GROMACS .gro file of C-alpha atoms in nm:
model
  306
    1UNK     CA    1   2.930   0.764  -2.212
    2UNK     CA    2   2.622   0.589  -2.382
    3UNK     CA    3   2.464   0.753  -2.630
    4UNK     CA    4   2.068   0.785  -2.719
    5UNK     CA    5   2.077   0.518  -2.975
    6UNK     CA    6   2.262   0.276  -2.717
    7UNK     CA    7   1.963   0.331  -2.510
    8UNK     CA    8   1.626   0.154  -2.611
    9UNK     CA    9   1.298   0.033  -2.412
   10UNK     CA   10   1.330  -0.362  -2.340
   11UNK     CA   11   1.031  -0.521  -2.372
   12UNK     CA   12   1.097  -0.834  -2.249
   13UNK     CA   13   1.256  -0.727  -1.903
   14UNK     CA   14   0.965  -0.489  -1.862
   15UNK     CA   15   0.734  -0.784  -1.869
   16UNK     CA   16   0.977  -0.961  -1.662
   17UNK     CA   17   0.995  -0.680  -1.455
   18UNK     CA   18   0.596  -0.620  -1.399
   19UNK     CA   19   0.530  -0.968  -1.294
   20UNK     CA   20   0.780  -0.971  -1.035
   21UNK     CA   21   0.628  -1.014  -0.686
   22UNK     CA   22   0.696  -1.071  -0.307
   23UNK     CA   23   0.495  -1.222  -0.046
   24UNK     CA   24   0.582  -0.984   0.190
   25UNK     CA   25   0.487  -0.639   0.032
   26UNK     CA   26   0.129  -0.622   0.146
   27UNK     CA   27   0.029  -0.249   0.082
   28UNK     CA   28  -0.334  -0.279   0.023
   29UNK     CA   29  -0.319   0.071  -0.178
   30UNK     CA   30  -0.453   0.051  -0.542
   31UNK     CA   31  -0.315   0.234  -0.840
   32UNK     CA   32  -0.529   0.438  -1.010
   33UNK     CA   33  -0.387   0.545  -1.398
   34UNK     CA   34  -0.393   0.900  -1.474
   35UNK     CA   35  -0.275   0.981  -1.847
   36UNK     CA   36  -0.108   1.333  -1.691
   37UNK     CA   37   0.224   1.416  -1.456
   38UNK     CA   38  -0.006   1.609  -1.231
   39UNK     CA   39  -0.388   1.692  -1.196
   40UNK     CA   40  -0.741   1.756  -0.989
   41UNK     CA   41  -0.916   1.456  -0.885
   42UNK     CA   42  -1.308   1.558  -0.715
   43UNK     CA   43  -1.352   1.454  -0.355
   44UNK     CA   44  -1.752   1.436  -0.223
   45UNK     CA   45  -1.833   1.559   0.094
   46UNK     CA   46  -1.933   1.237   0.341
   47UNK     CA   47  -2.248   1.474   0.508
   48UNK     CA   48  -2.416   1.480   0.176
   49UNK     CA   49  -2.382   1.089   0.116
   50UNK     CA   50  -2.509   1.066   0.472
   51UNK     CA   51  -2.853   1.279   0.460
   52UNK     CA   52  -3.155   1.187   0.507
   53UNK     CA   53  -3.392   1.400   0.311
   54UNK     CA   54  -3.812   1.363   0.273
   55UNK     CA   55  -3.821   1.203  -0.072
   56UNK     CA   56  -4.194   1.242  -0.042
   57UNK     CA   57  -4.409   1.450  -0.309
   58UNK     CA   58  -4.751   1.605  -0.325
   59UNK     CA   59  -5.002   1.616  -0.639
   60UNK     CA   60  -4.842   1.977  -0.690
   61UNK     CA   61  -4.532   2.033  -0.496
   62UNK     CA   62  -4.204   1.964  -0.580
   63UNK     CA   63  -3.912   1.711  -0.520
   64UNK     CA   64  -3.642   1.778  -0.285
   65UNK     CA   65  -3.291   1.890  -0.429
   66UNK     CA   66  -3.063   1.629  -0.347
   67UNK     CA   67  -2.726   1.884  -0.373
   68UNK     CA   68  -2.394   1.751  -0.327
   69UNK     CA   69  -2.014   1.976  -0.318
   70UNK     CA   70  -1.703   1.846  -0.373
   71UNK     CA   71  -1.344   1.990  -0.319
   72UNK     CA   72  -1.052   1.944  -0.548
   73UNK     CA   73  -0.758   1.725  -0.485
   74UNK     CA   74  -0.469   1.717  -0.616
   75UNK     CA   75  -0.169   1.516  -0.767
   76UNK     CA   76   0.161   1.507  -0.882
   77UNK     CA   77   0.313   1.197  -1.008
   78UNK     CA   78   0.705   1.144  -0.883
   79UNK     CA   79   0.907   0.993  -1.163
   80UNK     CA   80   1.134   0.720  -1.023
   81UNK     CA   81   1.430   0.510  -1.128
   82UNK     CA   82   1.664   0.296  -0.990
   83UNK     CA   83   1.973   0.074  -1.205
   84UNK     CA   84   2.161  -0.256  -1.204
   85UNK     CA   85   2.467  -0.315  -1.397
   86UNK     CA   86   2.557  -0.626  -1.594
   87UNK     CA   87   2.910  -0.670  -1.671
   88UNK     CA   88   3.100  -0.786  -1.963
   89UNK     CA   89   3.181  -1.096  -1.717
   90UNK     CA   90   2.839  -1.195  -1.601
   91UNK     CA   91   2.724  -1.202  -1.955
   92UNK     CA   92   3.035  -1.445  -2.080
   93UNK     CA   93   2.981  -1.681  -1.744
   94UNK     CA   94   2.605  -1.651  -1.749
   95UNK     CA   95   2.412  -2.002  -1.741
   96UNK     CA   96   2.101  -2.060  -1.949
   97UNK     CA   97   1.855  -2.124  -1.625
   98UNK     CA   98   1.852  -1.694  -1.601
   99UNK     CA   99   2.032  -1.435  -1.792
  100UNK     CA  100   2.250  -1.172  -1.608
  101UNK     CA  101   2.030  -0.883  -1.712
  102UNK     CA  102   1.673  -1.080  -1.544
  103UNK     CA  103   1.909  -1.123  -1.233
  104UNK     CA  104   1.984  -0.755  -1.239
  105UNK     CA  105   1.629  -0.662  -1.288
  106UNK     CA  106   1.536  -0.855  -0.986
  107UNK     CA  107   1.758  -0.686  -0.794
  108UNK     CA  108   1.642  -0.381  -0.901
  109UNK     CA  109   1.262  -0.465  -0.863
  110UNK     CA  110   1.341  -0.556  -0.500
  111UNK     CA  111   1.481  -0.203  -0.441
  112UNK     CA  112   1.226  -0.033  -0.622
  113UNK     CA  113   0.892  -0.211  -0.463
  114UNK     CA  114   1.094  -0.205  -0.121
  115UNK     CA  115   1.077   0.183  -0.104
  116UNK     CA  116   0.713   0.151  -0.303
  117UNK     CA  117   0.603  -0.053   0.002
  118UNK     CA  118   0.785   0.190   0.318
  119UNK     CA  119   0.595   0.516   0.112
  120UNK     CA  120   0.261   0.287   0.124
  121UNK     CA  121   0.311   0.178   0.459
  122UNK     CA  122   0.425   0.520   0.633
  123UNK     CA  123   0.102   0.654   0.502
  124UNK     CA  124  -0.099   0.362   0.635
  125UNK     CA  125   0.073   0.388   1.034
  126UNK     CA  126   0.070   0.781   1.056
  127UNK     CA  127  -0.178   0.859   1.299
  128UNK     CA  128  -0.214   1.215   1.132
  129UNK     CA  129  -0.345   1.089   0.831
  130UNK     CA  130  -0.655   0.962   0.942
  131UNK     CA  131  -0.948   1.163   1.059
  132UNK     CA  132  -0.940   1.270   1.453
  133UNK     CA  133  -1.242   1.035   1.523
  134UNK     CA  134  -1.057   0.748   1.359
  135UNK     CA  135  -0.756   0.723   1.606
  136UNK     CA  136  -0.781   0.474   1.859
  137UNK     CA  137  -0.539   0.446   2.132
  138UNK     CA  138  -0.505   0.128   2.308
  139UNK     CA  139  -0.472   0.212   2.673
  140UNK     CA  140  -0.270  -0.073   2.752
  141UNK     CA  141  -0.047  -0.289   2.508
  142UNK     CA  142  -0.162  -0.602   2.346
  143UNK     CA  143   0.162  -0.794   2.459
  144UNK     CA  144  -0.013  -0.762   2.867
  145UNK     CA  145  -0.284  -1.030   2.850
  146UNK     CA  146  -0.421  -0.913   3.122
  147UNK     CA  147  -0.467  -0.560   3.104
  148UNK     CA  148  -0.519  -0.518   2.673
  149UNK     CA  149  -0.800  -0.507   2.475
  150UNK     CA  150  -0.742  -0.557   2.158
  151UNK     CA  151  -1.131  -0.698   2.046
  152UNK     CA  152  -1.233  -0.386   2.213
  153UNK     CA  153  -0.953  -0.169   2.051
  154UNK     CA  154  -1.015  -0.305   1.701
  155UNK     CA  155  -1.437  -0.273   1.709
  156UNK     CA  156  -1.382   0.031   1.863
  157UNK     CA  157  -1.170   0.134   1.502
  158UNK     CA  158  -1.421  -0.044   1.287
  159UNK     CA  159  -1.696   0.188   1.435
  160UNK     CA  160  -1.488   0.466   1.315
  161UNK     CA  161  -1.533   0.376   0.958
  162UNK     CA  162  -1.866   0.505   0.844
  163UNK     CA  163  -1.982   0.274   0.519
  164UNK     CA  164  -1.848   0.015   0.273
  165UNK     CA  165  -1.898   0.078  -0.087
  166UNK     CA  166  -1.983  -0.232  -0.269
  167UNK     CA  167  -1.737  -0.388  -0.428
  168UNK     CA  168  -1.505  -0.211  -0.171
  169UNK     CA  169  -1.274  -0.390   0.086
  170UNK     CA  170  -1.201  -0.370   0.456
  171UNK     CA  171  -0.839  -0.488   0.524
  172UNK     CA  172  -0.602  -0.477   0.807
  173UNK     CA  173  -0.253  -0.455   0.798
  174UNK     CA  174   0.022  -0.430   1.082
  175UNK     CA  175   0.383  -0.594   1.144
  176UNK     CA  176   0.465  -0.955   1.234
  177UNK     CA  177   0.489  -0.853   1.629
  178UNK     CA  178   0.172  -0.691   1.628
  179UNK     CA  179   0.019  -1.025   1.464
  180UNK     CA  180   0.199  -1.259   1.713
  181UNK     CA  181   0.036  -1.070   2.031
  182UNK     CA  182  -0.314  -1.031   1.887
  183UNK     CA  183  -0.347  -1.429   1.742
  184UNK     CA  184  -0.249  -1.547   2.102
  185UNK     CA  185  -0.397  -1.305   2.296
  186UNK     CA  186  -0.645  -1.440   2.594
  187UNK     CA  187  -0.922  -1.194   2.451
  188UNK     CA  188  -0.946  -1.313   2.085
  189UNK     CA  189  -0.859  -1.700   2.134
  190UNK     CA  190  -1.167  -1.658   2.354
  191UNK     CA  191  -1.333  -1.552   2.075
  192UNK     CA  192  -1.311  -1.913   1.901
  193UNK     CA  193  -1.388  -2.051   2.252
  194UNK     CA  194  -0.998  -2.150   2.348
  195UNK     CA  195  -0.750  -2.067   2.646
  196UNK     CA  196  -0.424  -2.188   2.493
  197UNK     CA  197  -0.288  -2.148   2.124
  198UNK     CA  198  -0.283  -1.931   1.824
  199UNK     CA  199  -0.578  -1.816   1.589
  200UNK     CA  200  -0.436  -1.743   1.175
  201UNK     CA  201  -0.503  -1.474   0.973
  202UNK     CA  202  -0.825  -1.604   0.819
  203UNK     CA  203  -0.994  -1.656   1.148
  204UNK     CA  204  -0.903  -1.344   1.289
  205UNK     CA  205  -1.044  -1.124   1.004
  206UNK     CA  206  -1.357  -1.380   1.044
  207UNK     CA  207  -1.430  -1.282   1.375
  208UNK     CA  208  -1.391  -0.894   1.316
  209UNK     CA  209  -1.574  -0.935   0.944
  210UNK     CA  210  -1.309  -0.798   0.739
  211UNK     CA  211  -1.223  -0.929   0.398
  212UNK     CA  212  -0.828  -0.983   0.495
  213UNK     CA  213  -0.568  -0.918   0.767
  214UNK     CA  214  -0.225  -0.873   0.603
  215UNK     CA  215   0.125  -0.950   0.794
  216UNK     CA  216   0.434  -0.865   0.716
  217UNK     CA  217   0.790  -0.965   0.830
  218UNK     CA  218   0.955  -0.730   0.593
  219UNK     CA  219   1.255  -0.498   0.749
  220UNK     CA  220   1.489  -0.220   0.583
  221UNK     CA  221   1.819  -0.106   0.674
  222UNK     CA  222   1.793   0.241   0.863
  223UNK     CA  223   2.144   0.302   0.912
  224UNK     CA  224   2.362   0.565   0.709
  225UNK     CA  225   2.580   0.450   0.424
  226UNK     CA  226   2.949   0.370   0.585
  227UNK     CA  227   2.725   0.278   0.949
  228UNK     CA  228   2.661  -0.095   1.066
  229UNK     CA  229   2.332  -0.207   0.955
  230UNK     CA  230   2.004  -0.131   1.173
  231UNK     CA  231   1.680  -0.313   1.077
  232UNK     CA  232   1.345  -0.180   1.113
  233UNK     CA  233   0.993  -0.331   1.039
  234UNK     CA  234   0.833  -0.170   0.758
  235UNK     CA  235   0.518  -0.184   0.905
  236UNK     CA  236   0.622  -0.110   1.246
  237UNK     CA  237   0.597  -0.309   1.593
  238UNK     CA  238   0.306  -0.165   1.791
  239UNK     CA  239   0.053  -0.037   1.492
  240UNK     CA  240  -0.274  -0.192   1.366
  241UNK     CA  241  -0.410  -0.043   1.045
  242UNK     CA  242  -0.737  -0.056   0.873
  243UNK     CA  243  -0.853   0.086   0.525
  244UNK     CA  244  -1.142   0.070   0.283
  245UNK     CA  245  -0.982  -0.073  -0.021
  246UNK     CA  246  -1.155   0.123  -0.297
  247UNK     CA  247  -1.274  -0.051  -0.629
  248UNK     CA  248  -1.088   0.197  -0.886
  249UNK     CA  249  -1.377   0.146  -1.153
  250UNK     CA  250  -1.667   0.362  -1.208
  251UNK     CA  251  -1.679   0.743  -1.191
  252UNK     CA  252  -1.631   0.724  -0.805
  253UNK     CA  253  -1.356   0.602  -0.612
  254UNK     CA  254  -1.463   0.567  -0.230
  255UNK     CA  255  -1.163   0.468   0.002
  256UNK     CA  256  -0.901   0.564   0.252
  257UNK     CA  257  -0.569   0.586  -0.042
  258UNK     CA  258  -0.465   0.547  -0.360
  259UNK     CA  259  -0.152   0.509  -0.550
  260UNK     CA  260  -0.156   0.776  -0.874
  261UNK     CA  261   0.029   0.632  -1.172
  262UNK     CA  262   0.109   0.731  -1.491
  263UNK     CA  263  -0.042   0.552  -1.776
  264UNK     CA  264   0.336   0.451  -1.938
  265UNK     CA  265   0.344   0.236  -1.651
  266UNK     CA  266   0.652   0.117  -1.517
  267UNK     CA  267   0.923   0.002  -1.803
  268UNK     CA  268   1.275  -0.134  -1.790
  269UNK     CA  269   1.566   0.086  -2.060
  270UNK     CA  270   1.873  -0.118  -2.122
  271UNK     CA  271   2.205   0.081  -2.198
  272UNK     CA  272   2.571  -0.005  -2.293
  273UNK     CA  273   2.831   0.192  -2.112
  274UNK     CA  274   3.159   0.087  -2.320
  275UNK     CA  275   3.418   0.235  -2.119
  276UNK     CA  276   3.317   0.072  -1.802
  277UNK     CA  277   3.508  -0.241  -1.700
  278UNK     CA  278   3.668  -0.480  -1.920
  279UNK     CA  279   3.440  -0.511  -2.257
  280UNK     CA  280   3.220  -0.250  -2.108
  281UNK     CA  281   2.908  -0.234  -1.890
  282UNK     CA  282   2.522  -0.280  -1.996
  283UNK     CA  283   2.288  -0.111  -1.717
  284UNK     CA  284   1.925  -0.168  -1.676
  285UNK     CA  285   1.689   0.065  -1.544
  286UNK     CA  286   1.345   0.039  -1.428
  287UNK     CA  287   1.136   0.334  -1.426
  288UNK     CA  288   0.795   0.448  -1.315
  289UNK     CA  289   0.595   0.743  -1.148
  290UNK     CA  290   0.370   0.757  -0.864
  291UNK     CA  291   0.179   0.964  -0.596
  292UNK     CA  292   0.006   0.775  -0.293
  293UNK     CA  293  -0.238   0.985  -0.112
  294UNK     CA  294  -0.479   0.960   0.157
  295UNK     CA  295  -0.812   1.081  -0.015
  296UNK     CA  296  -1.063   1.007   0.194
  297UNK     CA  297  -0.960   1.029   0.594
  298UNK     CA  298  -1.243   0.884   0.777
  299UNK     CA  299  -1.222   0.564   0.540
  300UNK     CA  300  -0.993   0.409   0.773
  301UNK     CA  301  -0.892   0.372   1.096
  302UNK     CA  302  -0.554   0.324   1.335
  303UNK     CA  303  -0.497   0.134   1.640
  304UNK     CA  304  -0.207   0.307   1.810
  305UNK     CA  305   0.030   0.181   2.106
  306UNK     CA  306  -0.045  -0.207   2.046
   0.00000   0.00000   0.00000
């Protein structure tokens, strides 16, 4: 088996590792760094943000108490790792164009930002996470362009949402079927004064003011290990999501969720394994911790049955 000084922190692949990306993982969530495993974070109470008090004063009276409570939340960061292995093979055959150990990253960073982004979007399409007021059902499905309402459905959400912060942003998310309904829909392509044809993503979070609507075709393989594969959307076929993106400086952090990480960040260890396979095995494995968490309920809102 390896042994601890086989096992070292690669620089290199971690940087690798950190700037790998994929169009198609569009979990608005922001991380937030917190230096400890688990912790209290403050949460303020929307009614005293939202009162309107006499802030008139009298040659001899006094000012009115602004008060404020907040309640504790709280965190616990998941540590999280997943391996590749490079064999003794790869490395001898390996071409100079990528080395066998950034090709097993990849493949690693795919798995690991894969279940990153079905945790994020989960949170985002359960109904139960938002605040009662913010659940909108559509009464009729956005694929009948006759009988849905989708403008209605989606200012009907926005209403729910009861301020902006600055620097905050208001972005929608939802699956590529969702998308294809709503951008031809009768209702909406009336909205840019047409009857025939397809509205993108830009003009559609024009006409409902919101900073970005995010689509994604991305699927995972729900099946059992030994079972034929079974794909599922990762962001469903028949939700429409919408969440204050907090800014995560300052001393307050005002939005619907937030992703808790650790501040080692996320790192790649390289091992050598030398009774594996013919000249032995080298592994690397990415690593990181996280929590996502609804904070703040009524920050966002969920179109249901679309």
């Amino acid at each position: 088996m390896a042994s601890s000084s086989m096992v070292h922190i690669d620089g290199p692949l971690t940087s690798f590792a950190t700037a790998y990306k994929n169009d198609d993982f569009i979990s608005p969530i922001p991380d937030v760094k917190v230096p400890d495993l688990g912790g209290k974070f403050k949460k303020r109470n929307r009614r005293d943000v939202s009162k309107s008090l006499n802030d008139r004063i009298g040659d001899r009276s006094e000012a009115n108490l602004v008060a404020y409570t907040t309640s504790d939340g709280t965190y616990v960061i998941d540590r999280r790792a997943l391996k590749g292995d490079v064999p003794y093979s790869a490395i001898a055959n390996a071409n100079a164009t990528l080395s066998p150990e950034e090709m097993a990253t990849e493949t690693v960073m795919q798995a690991i930002l894969l279940a990153k982004e079905i945790r994020h979007a989960s949170l985002l399409t359960t109904n139960t996470n938002y605040a009662s007021s913010n659940r909108i059902a559509a009464a009729n499905a956005w694929t009948d362009e006759s009988l849905g309402t989708p403008d209605t459905n989606i200012n009907s959400a926005l209403a729910t949402i009861p301020s902006i912060p600055q620097g905050s942003k208001l972005i929608a998310c939802c699956g590529l079927e969702v998308f294809n309904s709503l951008r031809k829909h009768p209702r909406i392509l009336a909205m840019k004064g047409m009857v025939s044809g397809m509205v993108s993503r830009a003009e559609l979070a024009q006409f409902f003011e919101l900073d970005e609507v995010r689509v994604s075709r991305l699927t995972y393989d729900t099946a059992n290990e030994g079972q034929s594969a079974s794909y599922s959307r990762v962001w469903g076929t028949n939700v429409f999501a919408i969440m204050a993106v907090p800014k995560t400086s300052g001393p307050d952090v005002q939005g619907f969720a937030v992703n808790f990480i650790h501040t080692d960040g996320l790192r790649v260890r390289k091992f050598h394994v030398a009774q594996e396979g013919y000249g032995g095995t080298d592994y690397v494995q990415v690593e990181h911790g996280d929590d996502v968490q609804a904070i703040q309920d009524d920050m966002g809102a969920i179109v249901t049955g679309v």
